[in-house]
Amino acid sequence: MFKNNGGGFVVAEFAIALPLLILVMYGLATVSVKIFALGKSQLADYVLESEAQYVMEEVTHIARTAREVEISTSGGQVKFVYHTAADKNIIESTSLNGRYVFMLNDVLETQYFMLYEKEGRNSSNLYAKRQDDGTYFNPITGENYFGDTKVNYLKCAVNEQKKILHISLEMESLVTGRKIKLDTAVYMPSYKAGG
């Protein structure tokens, strides 16, 4: 009685299956690495677009109410003096013919947008500050975990007769090397020529 349990074929099957399994695993690892790299570059480009849009929104928002605009000759700093409503603690109420009238105080604020390259970095970040005191802590661009960026330039020019501020911004992703450039013009109805 001869009994064949097929034990001799296990080694041969394993010898064929192992290289195929290794090939499949290598293919999956390669695809995963490429998908990760593509996702990382797409996320870095999204960060670049988001930061550029945020900067333009902030600058145009303040410029719309600007009374004064000071642009440094190097082009790395813009100072705005603009109208804003006072804090809630400064709201006044007066009685007028037996009725209370609330007056909201209009005050002037100062905002600086400045390019600065911190020690240890090879690129400039943009900072928004209330005063130019020489300290730089939290940039509004760059140093993002998902995709670092740099500001190549922020240029502003004022047409004093028309009360229009021309803004040009170029930013670059330090991850992908892609650039984005935004240009706009803002009408400043409260602007007073000559400060």
XYZ file of C-alpha atoms in Angstrom:
195
model
C 0.000 0.000 0.000
C 1.500 3.104 -1.249
C 0.161 6.383 0.229
C 1.032 9.741 -1.357
C 0.167 12.683 0.897
C 1.725 15.328 -1.436
C 4.347 16.440 1.099
C 7.019 16.796 -1.541
C 5.155 19.545 -3.350
C 5.086 21.947 -0.367
C 8.696 23.018 -0.851
C 8.191 23.506 -4.598
C 4.987 25.521 -4.061
C 6.691 27.641 -1.437
C 9.666 28.233 -3.751
C 7.302 29.553 -6.436
C 4.973 31.519 -4.123
C 7.666 33.337 -2.127
C 9.155 35.319 -5.069
C 5.640 36.187 -6.248
C 4.725 37.375 -2.767
C 7.907 39.460 -2.574
C 7.138 40.976 -5.996
C 3.589 41.881 -4.954
C 4.791 43.425 -1.678
C 7.476 45.430 -3.512
C 4.841 46.708 -5.963
C 2.523 47.744 -3.130
C 5.359 49.491 -1.282
C 6.395 51.381 -4.424
C 2.825 52.501 -5.129
C 2.373 53.550 -1.482
C 5.550 55.647 -1.520
C 4.489 57.365 -4.762
C 1.000 58.066 -3.402
C 2.502 59.497 -0.198
C 4.877 61.749 -2.182
C 2.039 62.939 -4.424
C -0.167 63.639 -1.404
C 2.632 65.539 0.317
C 3.243 67.761 -2.725
C -0.492 68.383 -3.194
C -0.812 69.355 0.472
C 2.220 71.659 0.178
C 0.659 73.368 -2.865
C -2.623 73.759 -0.969
C -0.749 75.403 1.929
C 0.958 77.757 -0.551
C -2.372 78.808 -2.098
C -4.061 79.176 1.296
C -1.307 81.333 2.755
C -1.142 83.564 -0.329
C -4.910 84.040 -0.291
C -4.888 84.770 3.453
C -2.161 87.413 3.092
C -4.016 89.172 0.271
C -7.284 89.119 2.227
C -5.614 90.603 5.312
C -3.807 93.346 3.395
C -6.844 94.300 1.282
C -9.149 94.249 4.318
C -6.961 96.737 6.179
C -6.211 98.795 3.057
C -9.939 99.427 2.430
C -10.140 101.460 5.629
C -6.607 102.895 5.486
C -6.107 106.546 6.142
C -2.314 106.428 5.712
C -0.010 104.022 3.884
C 3.757 104.035 4.314
C 5.834 101.786 2.051
C 9.495 101.199 2.834
C 11.957 101.944 0.057
C 13.260 98.354 0.169
C 9.717 97.073 -0.355
C 9.885 94.724 2.617
C 7.537 96.637 4.905
C 4.144 98.321 4.602
C 2.580 100.362 7.388
C -1.153 101.087 7.492
C -2.968 103.521 9.734
C -6.618 102.594 9.423
C -10.040 103.184 10.932
C -11.527 100.648 13.307
C -14.248 100.594 15.952
C -13.163 101.010 19.553
C -13.228 98.246 22.114
C -16.570 97.513 23.848
C -15.314 99.201 27.016
C -15.053 102.527 25.187
C -18.607 102.584 23.775
C -20.364 105.697 25.051
C -24.050 106.254 25.648
C -25.726 109.589 26.063
C -29.272 110.632 26.713
C -30.911 112.531 23.872
C -34.489 113.709 24.573
C -34.981 110.933 27.106
C -33.646 108.212 24.815
C -30.271 106.582 25.039
C -28.067 106.862 22.006
C -25.027 104.627 21.787
C -22.003 106.032 20.034
C -19.298 103.777 18.715
C -15.941 105.509 18.795
C -13.960 105.447 15.568
C -10.268 105.084 16.367
C -7.096 104.771 14.329
C -5.003 101.589 14.533
C -1.573 100.856 13.083
C -0.686 97.613 11.320
C 2.685 96.615 9.878
C 3.255 93.885 7.298
C 6.951 93.091 7.102
C 9.242 90.527 5.548
C 11.826 89.089 7.896
C 14.289 86.213 7.622
C 14.780 84.616 11.021
C 18.128 83.253 12.099
C 18.505 79.687 10.896
C 16.212 80.131 7.875
C 17.183 80.787 4.282
C 13.914 82.458 3.334
C 11.687 85.334 4.403
C 8.404 85.019 6.235
C 5.709 87.666 6.419
C 4.787 89.048 9.834
C 1.779 91.182 10.763
C 2.371 93.346 13.816
C 0.829 96.316 15.609
C 4.182 97.981 16.252
C 7.630 97.844 14.707
C 9.572 96.862 17.822
C 12.140 94.544 16.223
C 10.704 91.320 17.680
C 9.438 88.568 15.412
C 7.558 85.652 16.919
C 4.642 84.344 14.839
C 4.787 84.642 11.063
C 1.568 84.584 9.045
C 3.381 82.706 6.257
C 5.896 79.880 6.272
C 6.950 77.412 8.927
C 3.881 75.266 8.273
C 4.287 71.574 9.126
C 2.349 70.499 6.020
C 4.361 72.597 3.563
C 6.844 75.361 4.269
C 6.635 78.489 2.117
C 8.591 81.662 1.546
C 7.621 85.124 0.382
C 9.640 86.210 -2.638
C 8.204 89.732 -2.519
C 5.345 91.899 -1.316
C 5.191 95.115 -3.318
C 2.759 97.968 -2.819
C 2.322 101.219 -4.715
C -0.173 104.022 -4.049
C -1.887 106.116 -6.701
C -2.601 109.135 -4.509
C -4.964 110.943 -6.904
C -7.196 107.900 -7.375
C -6.728 106.600 -3.797
C -5.810 103.154 -5.100
C -3.289 100.767 -3.593
C -1.704 98.262 -5.997
C -0.536 95.090 -4.259
C 1.674 92.389 -5.754
C 2.602 89.229 -3.852
C 4.742 86.280 -4.914
C 5.180 83.214 -2.731
C 7.000 79.928 -3.282
C 6.631 76.451 -1.809
C 9.867 75.177 -0.282
C 8.588 71.607 -0.753
C 7.588 71.615 -4.441
C 9.303 74.772 -5.727
C 6.051 76.010 -7.255
C 5.267 79.728 -7.162
C 2.063 81.701 -6.933
C 1.699 85.365 -7.809
C -1.311 87.485 -6.884
C -1.959 91.072 -7.921
C -4.836 93.312 -6.938
C -5.853 96.935 -6.561
C -7.772 98.311 -3.581
C -9.767 101.535 -3.443
C -9.109 103.420 -0.181
C -11.894 105.999 0.304
C -10.467 107.292 3.618
C -6.905 107.696 2.309
C -5.357 111.142 2.812
C -2.498 111.901 0.451
C 0.712 112.915 2.201
C -0.248 111.201 5.489
